[in-house]
Short mmCIF file of C-alpha atoms in Angstrom, two decimals:
data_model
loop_
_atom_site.label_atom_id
_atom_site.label_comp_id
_atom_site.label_asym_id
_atom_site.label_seq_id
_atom_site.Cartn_x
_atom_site.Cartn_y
_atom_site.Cartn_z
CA UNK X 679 63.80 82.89 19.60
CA UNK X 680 64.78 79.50 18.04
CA UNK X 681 62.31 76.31 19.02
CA UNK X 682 62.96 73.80 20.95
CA UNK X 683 61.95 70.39 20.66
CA UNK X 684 62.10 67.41 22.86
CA UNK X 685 63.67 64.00 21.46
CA UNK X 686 60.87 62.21 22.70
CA UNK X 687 61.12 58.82 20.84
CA UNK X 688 58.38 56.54 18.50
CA UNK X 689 57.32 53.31 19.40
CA UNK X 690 57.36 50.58 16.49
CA UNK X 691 54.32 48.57 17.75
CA UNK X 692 53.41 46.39 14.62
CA UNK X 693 50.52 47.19 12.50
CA UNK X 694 48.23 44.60 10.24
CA UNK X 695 45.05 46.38 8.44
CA UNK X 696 42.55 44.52 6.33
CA UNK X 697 38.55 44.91 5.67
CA UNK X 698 36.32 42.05 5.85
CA UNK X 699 33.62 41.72 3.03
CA UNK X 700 30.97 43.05 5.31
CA UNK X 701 32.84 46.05 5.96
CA UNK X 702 34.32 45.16 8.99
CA UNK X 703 37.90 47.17 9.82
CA UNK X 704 40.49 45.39 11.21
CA UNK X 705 43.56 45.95 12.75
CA UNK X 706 46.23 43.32 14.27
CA UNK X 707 49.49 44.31 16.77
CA UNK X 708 51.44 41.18 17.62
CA UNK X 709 53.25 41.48 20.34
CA UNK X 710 54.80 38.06 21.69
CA UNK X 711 56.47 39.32 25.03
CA UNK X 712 53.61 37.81 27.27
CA UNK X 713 50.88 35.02 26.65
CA UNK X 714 48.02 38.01 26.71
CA UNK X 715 45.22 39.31 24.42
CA UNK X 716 43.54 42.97 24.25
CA UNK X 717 40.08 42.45 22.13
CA UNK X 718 38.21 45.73 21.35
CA UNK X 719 35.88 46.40 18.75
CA UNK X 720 34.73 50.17 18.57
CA UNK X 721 31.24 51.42 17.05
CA UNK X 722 30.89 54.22 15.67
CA UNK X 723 28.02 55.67 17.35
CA UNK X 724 28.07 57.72 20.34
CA UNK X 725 26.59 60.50 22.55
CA UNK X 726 25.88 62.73 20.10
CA UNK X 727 24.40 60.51 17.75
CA UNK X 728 21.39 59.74 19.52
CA UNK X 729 18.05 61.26 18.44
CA UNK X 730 16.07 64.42 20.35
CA UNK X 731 13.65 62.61 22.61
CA UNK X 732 15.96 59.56 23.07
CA UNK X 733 18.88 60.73 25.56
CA UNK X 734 20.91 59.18 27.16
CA UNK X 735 20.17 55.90 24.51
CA UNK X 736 23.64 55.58 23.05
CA UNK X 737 24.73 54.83 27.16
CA UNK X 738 21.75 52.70 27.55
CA UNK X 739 22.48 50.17 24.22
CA UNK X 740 26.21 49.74 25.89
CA UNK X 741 24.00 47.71 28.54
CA UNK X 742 21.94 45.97 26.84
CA UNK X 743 24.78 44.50 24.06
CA UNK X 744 26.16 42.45 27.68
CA UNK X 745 22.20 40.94 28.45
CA UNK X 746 22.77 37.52 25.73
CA UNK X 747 22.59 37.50 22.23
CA UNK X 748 20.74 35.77 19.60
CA UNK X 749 22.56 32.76 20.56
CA UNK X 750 23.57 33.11 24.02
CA UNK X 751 21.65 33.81 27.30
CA UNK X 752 21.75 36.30 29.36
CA UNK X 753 25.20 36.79 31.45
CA UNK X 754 27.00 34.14 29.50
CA UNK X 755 29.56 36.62 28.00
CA UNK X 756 30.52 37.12 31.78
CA UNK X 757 30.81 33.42 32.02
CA UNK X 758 32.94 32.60 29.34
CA UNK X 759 35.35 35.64 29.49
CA UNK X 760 35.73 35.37 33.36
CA UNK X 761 35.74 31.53 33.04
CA UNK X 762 38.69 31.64 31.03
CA UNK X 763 40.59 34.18 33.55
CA UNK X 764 39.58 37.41 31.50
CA UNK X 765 38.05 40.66 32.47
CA UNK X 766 35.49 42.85 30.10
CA UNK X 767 34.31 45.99 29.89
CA UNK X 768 32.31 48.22 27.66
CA UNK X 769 31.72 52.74 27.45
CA UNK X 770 30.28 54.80 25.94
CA UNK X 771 31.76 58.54 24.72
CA UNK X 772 31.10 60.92 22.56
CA UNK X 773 31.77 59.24 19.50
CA UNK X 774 31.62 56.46 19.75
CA UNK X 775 31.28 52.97 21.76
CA UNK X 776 33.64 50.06 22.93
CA UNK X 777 33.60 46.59 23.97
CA UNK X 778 36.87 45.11 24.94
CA UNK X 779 38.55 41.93 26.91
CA UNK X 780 41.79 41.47 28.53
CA UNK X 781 42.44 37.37 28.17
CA UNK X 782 45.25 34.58 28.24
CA UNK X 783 46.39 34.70 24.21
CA UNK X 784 44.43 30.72 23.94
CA UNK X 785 41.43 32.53 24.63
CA UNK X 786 41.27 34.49 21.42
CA UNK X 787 38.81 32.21 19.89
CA UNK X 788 36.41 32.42 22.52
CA UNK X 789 37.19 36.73 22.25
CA UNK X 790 35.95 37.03 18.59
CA UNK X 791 33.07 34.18 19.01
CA UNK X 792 31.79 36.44 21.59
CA UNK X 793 32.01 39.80 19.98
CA UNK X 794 30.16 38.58 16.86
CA UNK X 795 27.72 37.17 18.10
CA UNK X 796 26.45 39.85 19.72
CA UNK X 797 27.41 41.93 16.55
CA UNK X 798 25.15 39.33 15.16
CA UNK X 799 22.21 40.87 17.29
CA UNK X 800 21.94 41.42 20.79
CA UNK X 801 19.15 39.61 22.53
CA UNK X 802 16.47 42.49 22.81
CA UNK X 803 13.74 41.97 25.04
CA UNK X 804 11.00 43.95 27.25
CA UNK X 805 12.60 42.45 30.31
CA UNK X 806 16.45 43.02 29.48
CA UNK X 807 15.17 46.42 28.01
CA UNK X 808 13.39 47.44 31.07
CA UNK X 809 15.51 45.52 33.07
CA UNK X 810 18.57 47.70 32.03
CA UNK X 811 16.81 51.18 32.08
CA UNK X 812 16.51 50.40 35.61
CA UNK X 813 19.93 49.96 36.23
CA UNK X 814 21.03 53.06 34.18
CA UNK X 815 18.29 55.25 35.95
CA UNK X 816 20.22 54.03 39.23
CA UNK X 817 24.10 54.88 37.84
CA UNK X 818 22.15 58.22 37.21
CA UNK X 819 21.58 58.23 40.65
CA UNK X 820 24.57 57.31 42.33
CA UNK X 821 26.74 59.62 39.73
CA UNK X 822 24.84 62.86 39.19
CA UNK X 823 22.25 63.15 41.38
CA UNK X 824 23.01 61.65 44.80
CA UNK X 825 27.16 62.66 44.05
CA UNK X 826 28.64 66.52 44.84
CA UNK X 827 29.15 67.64 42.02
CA UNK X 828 27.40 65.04 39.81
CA UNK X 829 27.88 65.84 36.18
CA UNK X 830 30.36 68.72 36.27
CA UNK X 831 31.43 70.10 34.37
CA UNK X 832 30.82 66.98 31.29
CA UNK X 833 27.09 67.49 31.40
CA UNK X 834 26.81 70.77 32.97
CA UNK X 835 29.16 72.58 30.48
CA UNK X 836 27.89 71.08 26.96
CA UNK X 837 24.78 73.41 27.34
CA UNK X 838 26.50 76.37 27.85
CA UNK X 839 29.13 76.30 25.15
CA UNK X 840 27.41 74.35 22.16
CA UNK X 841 23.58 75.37 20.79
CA UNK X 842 22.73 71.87 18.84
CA UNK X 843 21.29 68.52 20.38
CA UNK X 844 23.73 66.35 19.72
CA UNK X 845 26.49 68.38 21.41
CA UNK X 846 24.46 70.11 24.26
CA UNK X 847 22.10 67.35 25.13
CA UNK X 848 22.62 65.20 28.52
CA UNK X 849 24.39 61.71 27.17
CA UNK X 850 23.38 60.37 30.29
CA UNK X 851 19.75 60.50 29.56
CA UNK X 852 16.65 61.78 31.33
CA UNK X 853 14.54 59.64 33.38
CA UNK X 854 11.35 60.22 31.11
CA UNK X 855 13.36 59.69 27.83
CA UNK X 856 14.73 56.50 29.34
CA UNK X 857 11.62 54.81 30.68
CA UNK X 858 9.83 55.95 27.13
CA UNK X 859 12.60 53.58 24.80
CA UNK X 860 10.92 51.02 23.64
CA UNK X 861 12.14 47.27 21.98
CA UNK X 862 11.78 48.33 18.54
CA UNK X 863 13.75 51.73 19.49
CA UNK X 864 16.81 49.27 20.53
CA UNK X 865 16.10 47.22 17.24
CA UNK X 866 16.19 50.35 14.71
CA UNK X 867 19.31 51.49 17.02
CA UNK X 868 21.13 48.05 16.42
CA UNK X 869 20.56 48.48 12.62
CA UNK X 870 21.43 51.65 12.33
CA UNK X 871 24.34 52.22 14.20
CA UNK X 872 25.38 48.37 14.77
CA UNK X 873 26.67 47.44 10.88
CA UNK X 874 29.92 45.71 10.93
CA UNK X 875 30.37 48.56 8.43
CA UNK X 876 29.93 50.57 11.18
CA UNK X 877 32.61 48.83 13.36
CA UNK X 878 36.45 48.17 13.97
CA UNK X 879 37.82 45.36 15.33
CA UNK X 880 41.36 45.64 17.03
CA UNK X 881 43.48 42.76 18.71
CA UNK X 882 46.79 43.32 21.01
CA UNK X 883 49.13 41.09 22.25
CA UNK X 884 50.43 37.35 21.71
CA UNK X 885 48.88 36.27 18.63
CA UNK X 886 50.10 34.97 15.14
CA UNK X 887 48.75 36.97 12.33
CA UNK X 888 47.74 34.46 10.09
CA UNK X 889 46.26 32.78 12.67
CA UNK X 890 44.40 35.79 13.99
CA UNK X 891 43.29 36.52 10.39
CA UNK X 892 41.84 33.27 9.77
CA UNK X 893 40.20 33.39 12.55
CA UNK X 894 38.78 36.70 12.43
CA UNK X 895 37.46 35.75 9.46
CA UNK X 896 35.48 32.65 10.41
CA UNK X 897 33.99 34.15 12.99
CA UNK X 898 32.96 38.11 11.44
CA UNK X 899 32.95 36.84 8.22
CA UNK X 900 29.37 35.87 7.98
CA UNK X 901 27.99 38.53 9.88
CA UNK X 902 25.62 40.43 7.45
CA UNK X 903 26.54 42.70 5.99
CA UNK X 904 25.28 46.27 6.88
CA UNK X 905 26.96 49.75 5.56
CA UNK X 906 27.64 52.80 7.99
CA UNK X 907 25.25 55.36 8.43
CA UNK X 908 26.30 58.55 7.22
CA UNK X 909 27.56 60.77 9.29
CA UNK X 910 25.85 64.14 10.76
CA UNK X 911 27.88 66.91 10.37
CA UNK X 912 27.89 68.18 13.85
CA UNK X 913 29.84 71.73 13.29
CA UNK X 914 28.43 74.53 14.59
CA UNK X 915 29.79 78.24 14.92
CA UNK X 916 32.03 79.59 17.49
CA UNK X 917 31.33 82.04 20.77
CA UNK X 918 31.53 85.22 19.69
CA UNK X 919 30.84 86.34 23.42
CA UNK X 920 31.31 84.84 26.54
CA UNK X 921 28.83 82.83 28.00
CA UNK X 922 28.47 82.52 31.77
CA UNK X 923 25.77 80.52 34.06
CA UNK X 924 25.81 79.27 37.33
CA UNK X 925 23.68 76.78 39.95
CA UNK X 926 23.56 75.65 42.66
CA UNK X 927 24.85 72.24 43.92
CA UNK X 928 22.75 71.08 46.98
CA UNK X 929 25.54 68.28 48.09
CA UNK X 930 28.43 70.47 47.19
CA UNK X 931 30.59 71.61 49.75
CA UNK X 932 32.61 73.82 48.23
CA UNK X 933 32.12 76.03 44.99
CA UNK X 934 33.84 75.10 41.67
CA UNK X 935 34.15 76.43 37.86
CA UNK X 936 34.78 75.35 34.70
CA UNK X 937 35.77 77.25 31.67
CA UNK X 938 36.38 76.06 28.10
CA UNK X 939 37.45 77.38 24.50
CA UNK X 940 36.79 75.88 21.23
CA UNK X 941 39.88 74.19 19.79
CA UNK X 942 40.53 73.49 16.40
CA UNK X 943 39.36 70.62 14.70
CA UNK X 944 41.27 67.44 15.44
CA UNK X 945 40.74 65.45 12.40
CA UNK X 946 41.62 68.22 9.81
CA UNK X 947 43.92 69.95 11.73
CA UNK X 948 45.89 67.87 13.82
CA UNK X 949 49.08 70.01 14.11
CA UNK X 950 47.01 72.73 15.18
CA UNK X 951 44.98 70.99 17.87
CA UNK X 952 48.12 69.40 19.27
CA UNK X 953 49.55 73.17 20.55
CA UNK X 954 46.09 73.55 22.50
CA UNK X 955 46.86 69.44 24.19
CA UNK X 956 50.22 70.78 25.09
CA UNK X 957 49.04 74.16 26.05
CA UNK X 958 46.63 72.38 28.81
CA UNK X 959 49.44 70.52 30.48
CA UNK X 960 51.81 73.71 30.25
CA UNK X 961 49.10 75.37 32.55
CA UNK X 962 48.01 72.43 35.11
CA UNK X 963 49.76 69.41 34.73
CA UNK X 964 52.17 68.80 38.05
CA UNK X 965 53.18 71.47 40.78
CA UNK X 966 55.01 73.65 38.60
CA UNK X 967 52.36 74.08 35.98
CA UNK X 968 51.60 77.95 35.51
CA UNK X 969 47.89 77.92 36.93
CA UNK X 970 48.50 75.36 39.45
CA UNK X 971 51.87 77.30 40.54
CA UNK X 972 50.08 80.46 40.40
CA UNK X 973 46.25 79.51 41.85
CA UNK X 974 47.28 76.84 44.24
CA UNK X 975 50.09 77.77 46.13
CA UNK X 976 50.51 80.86 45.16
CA UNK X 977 47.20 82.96 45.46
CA UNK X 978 45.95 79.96 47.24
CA UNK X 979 42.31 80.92 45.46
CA UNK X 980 41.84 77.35 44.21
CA UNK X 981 42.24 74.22 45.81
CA UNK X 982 42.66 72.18 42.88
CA UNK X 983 42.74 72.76 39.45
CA UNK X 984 42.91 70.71 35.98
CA UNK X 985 42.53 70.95 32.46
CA UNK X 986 42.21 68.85 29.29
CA UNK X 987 41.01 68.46 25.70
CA UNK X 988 37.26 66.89 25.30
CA UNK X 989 34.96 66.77 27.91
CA UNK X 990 35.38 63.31 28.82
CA UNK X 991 39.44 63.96 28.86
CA UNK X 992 41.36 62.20 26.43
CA UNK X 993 42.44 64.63 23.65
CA UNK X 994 42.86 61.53 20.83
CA UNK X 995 39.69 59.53 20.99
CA UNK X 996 37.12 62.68 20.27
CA UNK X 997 35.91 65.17 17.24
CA UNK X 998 34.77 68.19 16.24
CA UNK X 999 33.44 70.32 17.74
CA UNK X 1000 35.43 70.18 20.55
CA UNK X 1001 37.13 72.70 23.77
CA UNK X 1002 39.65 72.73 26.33
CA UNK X 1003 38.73 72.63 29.61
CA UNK X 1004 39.76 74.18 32.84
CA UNK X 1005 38.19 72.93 36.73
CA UNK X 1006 38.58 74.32 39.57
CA UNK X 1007 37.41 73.97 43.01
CA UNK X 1008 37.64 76.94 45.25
CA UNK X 1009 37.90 77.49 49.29
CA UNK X 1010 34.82 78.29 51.34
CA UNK X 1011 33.47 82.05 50.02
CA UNK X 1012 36.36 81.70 47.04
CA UNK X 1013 35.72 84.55 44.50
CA UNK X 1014 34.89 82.82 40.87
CA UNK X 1015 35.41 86.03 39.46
CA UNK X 1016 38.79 86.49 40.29
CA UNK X 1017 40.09 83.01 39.55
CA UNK X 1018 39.01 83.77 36.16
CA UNK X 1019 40.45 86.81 35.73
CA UNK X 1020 43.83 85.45 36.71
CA UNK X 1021 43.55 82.63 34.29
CA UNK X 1022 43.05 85.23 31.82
CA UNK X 1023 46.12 86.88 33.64
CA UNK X 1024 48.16 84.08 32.89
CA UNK X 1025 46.77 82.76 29.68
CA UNK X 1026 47.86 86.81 28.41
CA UNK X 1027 51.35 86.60 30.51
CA UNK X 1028 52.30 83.16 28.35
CA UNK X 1029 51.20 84.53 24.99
CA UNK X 1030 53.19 87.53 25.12
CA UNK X 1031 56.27 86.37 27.17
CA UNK X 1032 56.06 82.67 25.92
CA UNK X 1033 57.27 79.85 27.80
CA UNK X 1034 60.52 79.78 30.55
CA UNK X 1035 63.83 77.65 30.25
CA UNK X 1036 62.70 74.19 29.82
CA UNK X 1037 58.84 74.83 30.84
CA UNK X 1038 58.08 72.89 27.90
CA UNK X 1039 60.41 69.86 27.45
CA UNK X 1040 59.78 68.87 30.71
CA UNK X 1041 55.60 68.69 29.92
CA UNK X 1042 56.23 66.97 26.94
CA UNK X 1043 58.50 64.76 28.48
CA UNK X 1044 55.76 63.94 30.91
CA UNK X 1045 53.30 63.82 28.34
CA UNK X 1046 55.04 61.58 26.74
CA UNK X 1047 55.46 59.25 29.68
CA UNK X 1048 51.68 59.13 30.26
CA UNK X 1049 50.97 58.14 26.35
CA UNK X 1050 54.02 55.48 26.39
CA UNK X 1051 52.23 54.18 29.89
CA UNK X 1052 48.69 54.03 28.49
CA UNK X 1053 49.57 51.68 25.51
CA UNK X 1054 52.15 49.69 27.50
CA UNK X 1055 49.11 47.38 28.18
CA UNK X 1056 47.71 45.25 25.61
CA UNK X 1057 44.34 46.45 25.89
CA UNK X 1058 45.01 50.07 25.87
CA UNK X 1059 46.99 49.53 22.76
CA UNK X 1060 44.04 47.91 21.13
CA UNK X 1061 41.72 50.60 22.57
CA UNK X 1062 43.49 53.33 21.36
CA UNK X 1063 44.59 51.84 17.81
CA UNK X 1064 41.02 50.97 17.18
CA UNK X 1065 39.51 54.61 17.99
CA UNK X 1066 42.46 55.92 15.56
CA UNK X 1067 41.44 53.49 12.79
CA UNK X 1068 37.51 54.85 13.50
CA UNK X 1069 38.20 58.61 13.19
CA UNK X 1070 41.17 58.38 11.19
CA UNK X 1071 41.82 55.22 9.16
CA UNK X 1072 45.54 55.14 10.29
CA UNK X 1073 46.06 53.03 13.93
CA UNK X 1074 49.88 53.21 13.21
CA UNK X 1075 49.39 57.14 14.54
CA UNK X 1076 49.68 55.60 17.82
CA UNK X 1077 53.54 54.96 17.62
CA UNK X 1078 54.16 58.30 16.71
CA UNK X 1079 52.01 60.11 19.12
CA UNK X 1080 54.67 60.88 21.42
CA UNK X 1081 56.85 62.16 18.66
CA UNK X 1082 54.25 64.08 17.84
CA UNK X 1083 53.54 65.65 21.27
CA UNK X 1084 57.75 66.15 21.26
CA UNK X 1085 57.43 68.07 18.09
CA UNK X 1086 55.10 70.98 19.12
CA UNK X 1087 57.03 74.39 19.53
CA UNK X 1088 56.74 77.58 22.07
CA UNK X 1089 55.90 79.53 19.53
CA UNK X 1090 52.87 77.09 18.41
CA UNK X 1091 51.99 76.75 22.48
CA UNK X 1092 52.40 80.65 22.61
CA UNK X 1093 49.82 81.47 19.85
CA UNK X 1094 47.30 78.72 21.26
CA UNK X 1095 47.40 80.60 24.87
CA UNK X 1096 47.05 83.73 22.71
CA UNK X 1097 43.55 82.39 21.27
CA UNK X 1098 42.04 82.05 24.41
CA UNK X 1099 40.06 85.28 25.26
CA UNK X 1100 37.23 85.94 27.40
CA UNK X 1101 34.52 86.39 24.73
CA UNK X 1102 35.19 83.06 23.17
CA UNK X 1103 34.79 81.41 26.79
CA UNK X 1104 31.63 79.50 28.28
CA UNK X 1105 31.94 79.13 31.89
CA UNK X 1106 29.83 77.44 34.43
CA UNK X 1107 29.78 78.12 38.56
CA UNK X 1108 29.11 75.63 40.57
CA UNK X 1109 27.11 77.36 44.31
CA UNK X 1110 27.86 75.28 47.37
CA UNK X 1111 24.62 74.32 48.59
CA UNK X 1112 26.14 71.37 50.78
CA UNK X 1113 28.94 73.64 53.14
CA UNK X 1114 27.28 73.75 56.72
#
């Protein structure tokens, strides 16, 4: 059978690269339609590259770059960014970290003073530094522990599927781990990891690029320079045998899984790992997905189901080694068991039948709607561009993502499914512990 494709077309958001003396990346997308900015500069450092005896580290320096600077006291990058009708934010994944403002476009100034002067050096102290291990110990708290089902599957899953530290290890941190950091752990952290070598720098919105440019380089400019750390190679082997593990969730009312499959890799093989994106939508994204048509409403086994690439869910911001993953949560006394074998029911059905009468131009087409949504925004488009210019050196991917999405066939879905066997799966059950 003949593919067929969905016309799904490109946007032609502008793209302006250039590297600072100090290593800094840059990337500029003008976009005059409205009198806003997107700011975001991304790190590369993340989950997995904090040390053994340090979890949960790489989530802990997001806090402390917001308590001052070398220059500026504590809370006065709230100030300034809120005083000039702007909102922040920073997070932490599994590659990396970002810092990012939404602002009026005559607030870019005050934007890139901001972010380099805390690229500069944060202000590290015993009382911010204790001060913020605190406050992570309590997100812990009121997101893991204290939550039904806290950490599932994101931290619950890594363990079971991956054998290394720096894939299987809790990003979130341990309590002993945490209140063990110390001031000169944050400092060799900050050089490390913190080199504007290390670092892209990404602007959205209503700004002139010579202007920008200039500016950019007056402020980063004389930031020292520091090269990037070279990175870990973080590959490790496949399942050659399914894994399975279970416990039990005292706050849980209801029992859940999670499976996942290793995908390929999705730097070096980008076609490849775009089948296994769309294949996750062709089986649970909308009503008449295949596992939500067939778990949901038909067998009614599941309650609700999803699945996605990475394990903190979007498919273009993450590396190797890397899964998709399927959730469920079941009904009172649901059988785990069987939910997986009819995934594996299904999974066979589409790899040897392939795909119905427009099954799969209408999930692109949806696809395609959600990635054309995400960027609409000038921050998301600076986001996303800067996390492409990280991992990939090319930002401009980001107009033709959709395209790209548009462009995978049922034969390339059909041989994904086909990959996706029991004895290359690691699943985890989730034991209601909280259903009265």
């Amino acid at each position: 059978m003949a593919a067929r494709r969905s016309r799904i077309p490109a946007t032609k958001y502008p793209v302006e690269r250039f590297t600072l003396d100090n290593g800094l990346r840059v990337v500029l997308t003008p976009d005059r339609s409205a009198p806003v900015i997107g700011v975001a500069v991304v790190y590369d450092v993340g989950i997995r590259s904090e040390p053994e005896g340090r979890t949960g580290f790489a989530h802990l320096f997001e806090h402390l770059m917001f308590q001052g600077s070398e220059n500026l006291e504590k809370l006065a990058h709230f100030r300034h960014v809120q005083g000039a009708g702007g909102t922040f934010n920073g997070s932490t994944h599994l590659d990396y970290t970002d810092y990012f403002e939404t602002l009026p476009s005559n607030a870019l100034e005050r934007a890139l003073f901001l972010e380099a002067d805390r690229m500069r050096g944060p202000r590290l102290t015993e009382e911010n530094l204790r001060n913020q291990v605190d406050v992570v110990k309590e997100e812990i708290r009121v997101n893991v522990l204290n939550r039904p089902y806290g950490g599932f599957p994101w931290l619950t899953l890594p363990p079971v599927i991956f054998d290394t530290f720096p894939n299987a290890h809790d990003g979130y941190g341990s309590f002993d781990d945490l209140e063990s950091a110390t001031v000169a752990d944050a400092a060799d952290f900050f050089r490390r990891y913190y080199a504007s070598g290390n670092a892209v720098l990404a602007v959205s919105g209503d700004i002139d690029v010579a202007e920008a440019t200039e500016l950019v380089t007056r402020h980063f400019g004389d930031v020292p320079a520091r090269p990037a750390p070279k990175r870990p190679d973080f590959t490790e082997p496949d399942l050659t045998a399914e894994r399975r593990t279970s416990y039990t969730d005292k706050l849980a009312p209801l029992p859940a899984v999670a499976g996942a499959w290793r995908v390929p890799d999705p730097t070096t093989d980008f076609t490849g790992y775009l089948a296994y994106v769309v294949l996750a939508e062709v089986l649970t994204d909308g009503d008449a997905s295949r596992l939500v048509e067939r778990l949901v409403q038909r067998d009614r086994s599941v309650t609700s189901l999803s699945g996605y690439l990475g394990f903190m869910g979007d498919p273009f911001d993450v590396r190797d080694p890397t899964a998709l993953l399927l959730q469920a949560h079941l009904p009172p006394g649901g059988d785990v068991d069987k939910v997986l074998r009819t995934v594996d029911e299904e999974l066979d059905r589409l790899a040897t039948d392939g795909l119905t009468d427009g099954e799969l131009a209408r999930t692109q087409a949806r696809m395609a709607t959600h990635l054309l949504r995400e960027t609409d925004a000038v921050l998301g488009r600076a986001l996303r561009m800067a996390v492409l210019e990280q991992q990939r050196g090319e930002p401009g991917l980001l107009n033709d993502l959709p395209r790209l999405v548009g462009e995978v066939t049922e034969e390339q879905v059909q041989a994904a499914a086909a990959t996706l066997r029991p004895e290359r799966r690691a699943a985890i059950e989730v034991i209601a512990g909280g259903a009265r």
